[in-house]
Amino acid sequence: MSDNHDDDAINHLLGEYDERQSLSEMERKVKTHRLKSQVRSIENQEANMAKLSQLDIRGVSDTQIEQMNKEHEMMRESLKSSIPFICPTLTSFFNFSYPSLVFIGAKSGQGKSTFTANLAYSLLVDKRKSGEKRKILILSNEEMSLSVYNRLGCLHLGYNLNDVKNFTDEQHENLKKFRTGVAKAGRVRVIDPSYDGVEGATTSYEGLVAILDNLLKKHKEKVAQNPDAEADFDAIIIDYYQKINESKETSEPTWAVLKKVSDYLDNYYKQYPAPVVVFGQIKPESKDDDVDSFEYRIKDGKSIFIPATIALELKPVKEESRTEVILQKARWSSEQGKSVNVGWDKGLIVDYTDEFKLKKAQEREERAHKNMMAGVKPKND
């Protein structure tokens, strides 16, 4: 359909709408934009169906076989690379490599941002098989870029982020140096909701698609020049799923937008040669067995659970400084349903060893003793 025919059809539809309800100039622009988007979507679907109707499925072409073999070799190389996942306990718990779409769910305030920072940091201090330092792309729609970089900086420098109001001038300067260094070196790229002045960069479906499509396009251009070219990033981290809750081109409800996001990521992780990790909110367990399974507890819809190759649930136990990590789904593992524990130590997520347990038990005893002594009034002479 030509643009002129598009405009004629859309103007006709808007004309009928105007007869029922008057439209302001802005409302008309918005509806025109959305209708054009729907027309393009319908045309793309029709073109795809027409292509499928002509497809001879009685045989497999040499090109298809060659592509499968190429993808298999990429997967083998990725498995050999042994990409770290936060700490040794989690790295050995499941395979973190291409192709992977990992969903990590937790209730609000129970560790998503901490795990995001720790995952990025574990990659930041690691190297590729070639010896090159790893690079990470973080799409953040909850925290500003500054906050994400500062979390990483505090992990690297051993600072307690919760005590930022008491940081010295030297500590602030060290954080600045860290941010500047990793950003300029391209080691960590953080894109937040208003990245480079673009509102909705990481909160809209169209923003997500524009960013990741452009990244994939650049990678394909590199591969066309050099078939052995590595991906620009070793992992893509999205924090978090439910905040990609709007579409600039449609007025769909949140669950429908998230379904589009899930479908898009389902296709994307199979093309870009790096694992994609998506953090998201889950609801508390209920007494209803029918809705108590992990996938039904994913807030605003379970659509991301279906394409995910790995699904993890985080259950922190604050009094013991640990988080139980449950493997709720594992497409290529026999460990599904099992769990492991990891500890927290000054913001870092570490192995939950006997040594760690003893250290934390001693710290709790010291705090209890101090609190007890603080409550004892000295006797008068």
Short mmCIF file of C-alpha atoms in Angstrom, two decimals:
data_model
loop_
_atom_site.label_atom_id
_atom_site.label_comp_id
_atom_site.label_asym_id
_atom_site.label_seq_id
_atom_site.Cartn_x
_atom_site.Cartn_y
_atom_site.Cartn_z
CA MET A 1 0.00 0.00 0.00
CA SER A 2 1.41 3.41 -0.96
CA ASP A 3 1.78 6.31 1.46
CA ASN A 4 -0.94 8.21 -0.42
CA HIS A 5 -3.34 5.32 -0.04
CA ASP A 6 -2.35 5.07 3.63
CA ASP A 7 -3.16 8.74 4.16
CA ASP A 8 -6.47 8.48 2.29
CA ALA A 9 -7.59 5.50 4.37
CA ILE A 10 -6.47 7.07 7.64
CA ASN A 11 -8.10 10.40 6.86
CA HIS A 12 -11.32 8.54 6.07
CA LEU A 13 -11.20 6.73 9.42
CA LEU A 14 -10.44 9.94 11.29
CA GLY A 15 -13.24 11.70 9.43
CA GLU A 16 -15.71 9.11 10.66
CA TYR A 17 -14.32 9.48 14.18
CA ASP A 18 -14.63 13.27 13.98
CA GLU A 19 -18.33 12.90 13.32
CA ARG A 20 -18.76 11.08 16.64
CA GLN A 21 -16.25 13.05 18.72
CA SER A 22 -14.30 16.17 17.90
CA LEU A 23 -10.51 15.77 17.88
CA SER A 24 -7.95 18.37 18.81
CA GLU A 25 -4.97 18.83 16.50
CA MET A 26 -2.70 16.91 18.90
CA GLU A 27 -5.21 14.06 19.31
CA ARG A 28 -5.47 13.82 15.54
CA LYS A 29 -1.67 13.62 15.19
CA VAL A 30 -1.45 10.88 17.81
CA LYS A 31 -4.23 8.83 16.24
CA THR A 32 -2.75 9.32 12.76
CA HIS A 33 0.64 8.08 13.98
CA ARG A 34 -0.89 5.04 15.67
CA LEU A 35 -3.04 4.14 12.68
CA LYS A 36 -0.03 4.34 10.35
CA SER A 37 1.87 2.05 12.73
CA GLN A 38 -0.99 -0.46 12.68
CA VAL A 39 -1.15 -0.32 8.88
CA ARG A 40 2.60 -1.04 8.66
CA SER A 41 2.20 -3.95 11.08
CA ILE A 42 -0.64 -5.46 9.03
CA GLU A 43 1.35 -5.05 5.81
CA ASN A 44 4.38 -6.76 7.36
CA GLN A 45 2.22 -9.66 8.54
CA GLU A 46 0.65 -10.00 5.08
CA ALA A 47 4.10 -9.97 3.43
CA ASN A 48 5.35 -12.65 5.82
CA MET A 49 2.31 -14.85 5.24
CA ALA A 50 2.69 -14.44 1.48
CA LYS A 51 6.34 -15.52 1.75
CA LEU A 52 5.39 -18.56 3.85
CA SER A 53 2.67 -19.59 1.41
CA GLN A 54 5.32 -19.85 -1.34
CA LEU A 55 7.89 -21.65 0.82
CA ASP A 56 8.82 -25.19 -0.22
CA ILE A 57 9.13 -27.09 3.07
CA ARG A 58 9.82 -30.46 1.46
CA GLY A 59 13.57 -29.95 1.67
CA VAL A 60 16.27 -28.00 3.50
CA SER A 61 18.56 -25.74 1.49
CA ASP A 62 22.35 -25.74 1.76
CA THR A 63 22.11 -22.15 3.01
CA GLN A 64 19.87 -23.20 5.92
CA ILE A 65 22.19 -26.08 6.83
CA GLU A 66 25.21 -23.78 6.67
CA GLN A 67 23.46 -21.27 8.97
CA MET A 68 22.60 -23.99 11.51
CA ASN A 69 26.19 -25.23 11.52
CA LYS A 70 27.45 -21.68 11.99
CA GLU A 71 25.11 -21.09 14.93
CA HIS A 72 26.18 -24.40 16.48
CA GLU A 73 29.85 -23.40 16.33
CA MET A 74 29.02 -20.04 17.90
CA MET A 75 27.26 -21.88 20.72
CA ARG A 76 30.26 -24.20 21.21
CA GLU A 77 32.64 -21.25 21.41
CA SER A 78 30.37 -19.52 23.89
CA LEU A 79 30.29 -22.62 26.09
CA LYS A 80 34.09 -22.76 26.06
CA SER A 81 34.30 -19.11 27.15
CA SER A 82 32.76 -19.89 30.54
CA ILE A 83 31.17 -16.49 31.19
CA PRO A 84 31.11 -15.86 34.96
CA PHE A 85 27.79 -15.27 36.68
CA ILE A 86 28.40 -13.19 39.81
CA CYS A 87 30.24 -15.79 41.94
CA PRO A 88 31.55 -19.37 41.61
CA THR A 89 28.43 -20.87 43.22
CA LEU A 90 26.12 -19.33 40.62
CA THR A 91 28.54 -19.81 37.74
CA SER A 92 28.48 -23.56 38.35
CA PHE A 93 24.71 -23.61 39.06
CA PHE A 94 23.72 -23.13 35.40
CA ASN A 95 25.32 -22.40 32.06
CA PHE A 96 25.51 -18.66 31.32
CA SER A 97 26.37 -18.33 27.65
CA TYR A 98 24.97 -17.61 24.19
CA PRO A 99 22.19 -18.32 23.34
CA SER A 100 20.47 -17.53 26.65
CA LEU A 101 17.51 -15.44 27.74
CA VAL A 102 17.68 -15.31 31.53
CA PHE A 103 14.80 -13.98 33.62
CA ILE A 104 15.54 -13.14 37.26
CA GLY A 105 12.55 -12.39 39.45
CA ALA A 106 12.29 -10.95 42.95
CA LYS A 107 9.71 -9.15 45.01
CA SER A 108 10.02 -5.36 45.23
CA GLY A 109 13.05 -4.27 47.26
CA GLN A 110 14.56 -7.76 47.47
CA GLY A 111 17.77 -7.49 45.52
CA LYS A 112 17.23 -6.86 41.80
CA SER A 113 19.46 -3.78 41.60
CA THR A 114 22.11 -5.41 43.80
CA PHE A 115 22.20 -8.50 41.58
CA THR A 116 22.28 -6.30 38.46
CA ALA A 117 25.36 -4.47 39.75
CA ASN A 118 27.07 -7.69 40.88
CA LEU A 119 26.46 -9.40 37.54
CA ALA A 120 27.87 -6.42 35.66
CA TYR A 121 30.85 -6.22 38.02
CA SER A 122 31.67 -9.94 37.71
CA LEU A 123 31.90 -9.43 33.94
CA LEU A 124 33.79 -6.15 34.29
CA VAL A 125 36.68 -7.82 36.12
CA ASP A 126 36.78 -10.81 33.76
CA LYS A 127 38.39 -11.28 30.34
CA ARG A 128 37.38 -12.95 27.11
CA LYS A 129 39.16 -16.03 25.84
CA SER A 130 41.06 -13.73 23.47
CA GLY A 131 42.41 -11.79 26.46
CA GLU A 132 40.29 -8.72 25.79
CA LYS A 133 38.37 -7.22 28.69
CA ARG A 134 34.64 -7.89 28.72
CA LYS A 135 32.04 -5.22 27.96
CA ILE A 136 28.51 -4.90 29.29
CA LEU A 137 25.39 -3.10 28.08
CA ILE A 138 22.87 -2.16 30.78
CA LEU A 139 19.40 -0.86 29.88
CA SER A 140 18.19 0.69 33.12
CA ASN A 141 14.69 2.09 33.48
CA GLU A 142 14.63 2.32 37.26
CA GLU A 143 17.93 4.01 38.10
CA MET A 144 19.82 6.82 36.40
CA SER A 145 23.12 6.03 34.70
CA LEU A 146 24.93 7.82 37.53
CA SER A 147 23.41 5.48 40.13
CA VAL A 148 24.34 2.37 38.15
CA TYR A 149 27.95 3.52 37.69
CA ASN A 150 28.17 4.45 41.36
CA ARG A 151 26.96 0.98 42.41
CA LEU A 152 29.70 -0.57 40.30
CA GLY A 153 32.25 1.90 41.63
CA CYS A 154 31.39 1.12 45.24
CA LEU A 155 31.77 -2.61 44.58
CA HIS A 156 35.16 -2.00 42.99
CA LEU A 157 36.43 0.40 45.64
CA GLY A 158 34.96 -1.40 48.65
CA TYR A 159 32.64 1.47 49.62
CA ASN A 160 29.24 1.07 51.28
CA LEU A 161 26.78 2.77 48.93
CA ASN A 162 24.25 3.12 51.76
CA ASP A 163 26.73 5.43 53.53
CA VAL A 164 27.14 7.76 50.52
CA LYS A 165 26.06 10.83 52.53
CA ASN A 166 29.15 10.40 54.69
CA PHE A 167 31.63 9.89 51.84
CA THR A 168 34.75 12.03 51.96
CA ASP A 169 35.88 14.28 49.13
CA GLU A 170 38.48 11.66 48.26
CA GLN A 171 35.85 8.92 47.99
CA HIS A 172 33.68 11.07 45.69
CA GLU A 173 36.73 11.82 43.56
CA ASN A 174 37.58 8.12 43.34
CA LEU A 175 34.03 7.33 42.20
CA LYS A 176 34.30 10.03 39.56
CA LYS A 177 37.56 8.54 38.27
CA PHE A 178 35.99 5.07 38.14
CA ARG A 179 32.89 6.28 36.25
CA THR A 180 34.97 8.22 33.77
CA GLY A 181 37.41 5.37 33.21
CA VAL A 182 34.95 2.54 32.54
CA ALA A 183 32.66 4.78 30.47
CA LYS A 184 35.41 6.17 28.24
CA ALA A 185 36.91 2.72 27.76
CA GLY A 186 33.51 1.45 26.63
CA ARG A 187 33.62 -1.27 29.30
CA VAL A 188 30.16 -0.46 30.63
CA ARG A 189 27.48 1.35 28.66
CA VAL A 190 24.41 2.36 30.65
CA ILE A 191 21.29 3.65 28.89
CA ASP A 192 18.66 5.12 31.18
CA PRO A 193 15.09 6.46 30.56
CA SER A 194 16.27 9.87 29.32
CA TYR A 195 19.53 8.80 27.66
CA ASP A 196 21.02 11.60 25.52
CA GLY A 197 17.81 13.60 26.01
CA VAL A 198 15.54 10.92 24.52
CA GLU A 199 12.58 10.46 26.86
CA GLY A 200 11.32 6.88 27.10
CA ALA A 201 14.55 5.39 25.76
CA THR A 202 14.29 2.38 28.08
CA THR A 203 10.65 2.54 29.23
CA SER A 204 8.97 2.16 25.84
CA TYR A 205 8.76 -0.83 23.54
CA GLU A 206 9.91 1.30 20.60
CA GLY A 207 12.91 2.57 22.57
CA LEU A 208 14.01 -0.97 23.44
CA VAL A 209 13.63 -2.10 19.83
CA ALA A 210 15.50 0.92 18.44
CA ILE A 211 18.48 0.42 20.79
CA LEU A 212 18.81 -3.34 20.33
CA ASP A 213 18.04 -3.37 16.60
CA ASN A 214 20.77 -0.79 16.04
CA LEU A 215 23.22 -2.89 18.07
CA LEU A 216 22.37 -6.00 16.04
CA LYS A 217 22.68 -4.09 12.77
CA LYS A 218 26.17 -2.84 13.73
CA HIS A 219 27.20 -6.39 14.65
CA LYS A 220 26.00 -7.80 11.33
CA GLU A 221 27.94 -5.09 9.49
CA LYS A 222 31.10 -6.11 11.39
CA VAL A 223 30.55 -9.79 10.62
CA ALA A 224 30.07 -8.98 6.94
CA GLN A 225 33.58 -7.48 6.97
CA ASN A 226 35.07 -10.11 9.30
CA PRO A 227 33.18 -13.40 9.90
CA ASP A 228 35.15 -13.92 13.13
CA ALA A 229 34.24 -10.54 14.62
CA GLU A 230 33.21 -10.70 18.28
CA ALA A 231 30.11 -9.05 19.68
CA ASP A 232 30.49 -5.52 21.03
CA PHE A 233 29.06 -6.61 24.38
CA ASP A 234 29.46 -9.85 26.34
CA ALA A 235 26.05 -9.53 28.00
CA ILE A 236 22.96 -7.37 27.78
CA ILE A 237 21.24 -6.61 31.10
CA ILE A 238 17.73 -5.14 31.30
CA ASP A 239 16.61 -3.76 34.67
CA TYR A 240 13.72 -4.15 34.68
CA TYR A 241 10.99 -5.89 32.64
CA GLN A 242 7.78 -4.34 34.00
CA LYS A 243 8.97 -0.77 33.44
CA ILE A 244 9.03 -1.25 29.67
CA ASN A 245 5.33 -0.57 30.00
CA GLU A 246 4.40 1.83 27.23
CA SER A 247 4.20 1.97 23.47
CA LYS A 248 4.63 5.27 21.66
CA GLU A 249 2.67 3.96 18.69
CA THR A 250 -0.27 2.21 20.35
CA SER A 251 -2.46 2.63 23.41
CA GLU A 252 -2.20 -1.00 24.51
CA PRO A 253 -2.47 -2.04 28.18
CA THR A 254 0.71 -2.93 30.06
CA TRP A 255 0.31 -6.70 29.69
CA ALA A 256 0.02 -6.35 25.90
CA VAL A 257 3.15 -4.17 25.70
CA LEU A 258 5.07 -6.70 27.84
CA LYS A 259 3.89 -9.51 25.54
CA LYS A 260 5.43 -7.60 22.61
CA VAL A 261 8.63 -7.11 24.61
CA SER A 262 8.79 -10.86 25.36
CA ASP A 263 8.18 -11.81 21.73
CA TYR A 264 10.86 -9.39 20.59
CA LEU A 265 13.46 -10.68 23.08
CA ASP A 266 12.57 -14.26 22.13
CA ASN A 267 13.73 -13.50 18.60
CA TYR A 268 16.61 -11.22 19.58
CA TYR A 269 18.58 -13.47 21.95
CA LYS A 270 18.92 -16.07 19.18
CA GLN A 271 20.55 -13.53 16.87
CA TYR A 272 22.85 -11.40 18.99
CA PRO A 273 25.80 -13.55 20.19
CA ALA A 274 25.65 -12.69 23.89
CA PRO A 275 23.32 -13.72 26.72
CA VAL A 276 20.41 -11.42 27.54
CA VAL A 277 19.43 -11.03 31.21
CA VAL A 278 16.08 -9.54 32.21
CA PHE A 279 15.27 -8.62 35.80
CA GLY A 280 11.64 -8.33 36.87
CA GLN A 281 9.21 -8.12 39.75
CA ILE A 282 7.26 -11.07 41.05
CA LYS A 283 4.31 -11.19 43.40
CA PRO A 284 4.33 -12.90 46.82
CA GLU A 285 3.26 -16.52 47.04
CA SER A 286 -0.46 -17.11 47.54
CA LYS A 287 -2.43 -19.93 49.10
CA ASP A 288 -3.99 -20.74 45.75
CA ASP A 289 -1.99 -23.57 44.19
CA ASP A 290 -3.32 -22.71 40.72
CA VAL A 291 -1.63 -19.30 40.71
CA ASP A 292 1.28 -20.01 43.05
CA SER A 293 3.69 -21.29 40.41
CA PHE A 294 6.56 -18.96 39.57
CA GLU A 295 5.33 -18.02 36.11
CA TYR A 296 1.95 -16.87 37.44
CA ARG A 297 3.65 -14.73 40.06
CA ILE A 298 5.49 -12.64 37.46
CA LYS A 299 3.92 -9.22 37.80
CA ASP A 300 1.74 -7.96 34.89
CA GLY A 301 1.92 -11.18 32.93
CA LYS A 302 3.89 -14.39 32.51
CA SER A 303 4.79 -13.92 28.83
CA ILE A 304 8.55 -13.56 29.51
CA PHE A 305 8.63 -16.98 31.23
CA ILE A 306 7.77 -18.85 28.02
CA PRO A 307 10.81 -17.81 25.91
CA ALA A 308 13.22 -17.67 28.86
CA THR A 309 15.86 -20.40 28.75
CA ILE A 310 16.69 -19.81 32.43
CA ALA A 311 14.43 -18.42 35.18
CA LEU A 312 15.75 -17.64 38.65
CA GLU A 313 13.90 -16.54 41.78
CA LEU A 314 15.66 -14.52 44.49
CA LYS A 315 14.61 -15.04 48.11
CA PRO A 316 16.70 -12.97 50.54
CA VAL A 317 17.04 -13.95 54.20
CA LYS A 318 18.25 -10.70 55.73
CA GLU A 319 18.95 -11.97 59.25
CA GLU A 320 21.44 -14.47 57.79
CA SER A 321 22.94 -12.14 55.14
CA ARG A 322 22.08 -14.57 52.36
CA THR A 323 19.84 -15.02 49.34
CA GLU A 324 18.37 -18.31 48.23
CA VAL A 325 18.52 -18.54 44.43
CA ILE A 326 15.97 -20.99 43.01
CA LEU A 327 16.30 -22.36 39.48
CA GLN A 328 12.65 -22.16 38.43
CA LYS A 329 13.31 -23.03 34.80
CA ALA A 330 16.30 -24.48 32.98
CA ARG A 331 15.85 -25.45 29.36
CA TRP A 332 19.19 -27.25 29.12
CA SER A 333 19.82 -28.39 32.69
CA SER A 334 18.76 -31.18 35.03
CA GLU A 335 19.03 -28.82 38.01
CA GLN A 336 15.56 -27.27 37.61
CA GLY A 337 13.76 -26.87 40.93
CA LYS A 338 16.99 -26.88 42.93
CA SER A 339 18.41 -23.92 44.83
CA VAL A 340 21.69 -22.56 46.17
CA ASN A 341 22.56 -19.89 48.71
CA VAL A 342 24.83 -16.89 48.23
CA GLY A 343 25.94 -14.38 50.85
CA TRP A 344 26.25 -10.58 50.95
CA ASP A 345 29.42 -8.89 52.07
CA LYS A 346 29.63 -5.09 51.82
CA GLY A 347 27.45 -5.07 48.71
CA LEU A 348 29.29 -7.96 47.04
CA ILE A 349 27.50 -11.25 46.44
CA VAL A 350 29.80 -14.09 47.49
CA ASP A 351 29.81 -17.84 48.04
CA TYR A 352 27.88 -18.88 51.16
CA THR A 353 30.71 -20.85 52.75
CA ASP A 354 31.19 -22.04 56.33
CA GLU A 355 33.83 -19.33 56.72
CA PHE A 356 31.34 -16.70 55.59
CA LYS A 357 28.66 -18.03 57.98
CA LEU A 358 31.10 -17.88 60.90
CA LYS A 359 32.15 -14.33 60.00
CA LYS A 360 28.54 -13.12 59.86
CA ALA A 361 27.64 -14.91 63.11
CA GLN A 362 30.52 -13.11 64.84
CA GLU A 363 29.38 -9.77 63.38
CA ARG A 364 25.85 -10.37 64.68
CA GLU A 365 27.19 -11.19 68.14
CA GLU A 366 29.30 -8.01 68.16
CA ARG A 367 26.31 -5.89 67.13
CA ALA A 368 24.12 -7.50 69.77
CA HIS A 369 26.78 -6.86 72.42
CA LYS A 370 27.15 -3.21 71.40
CA ASN A 371 23.38 -2.72 71.44
CA MET A 372 23.17 -4.30 74.88
CA MET A 373 25.97 -2.12 76.24
CA ALA A 374 24.42 0.98 74.72
CA GLY A 375 21.27 0.27 76.72
CA VAL A 376 23.14 -0.05 80.07
CA LYS A 377 23.34 3.20 82.04
CA PRO A 378 26.61 3.77 83.95
CA LYS A 379 26.33 3.73 87.75
CA ASN A 380 26.78 6.98 89.69
CA ASP A 381 29.94 7.14 91.82
#
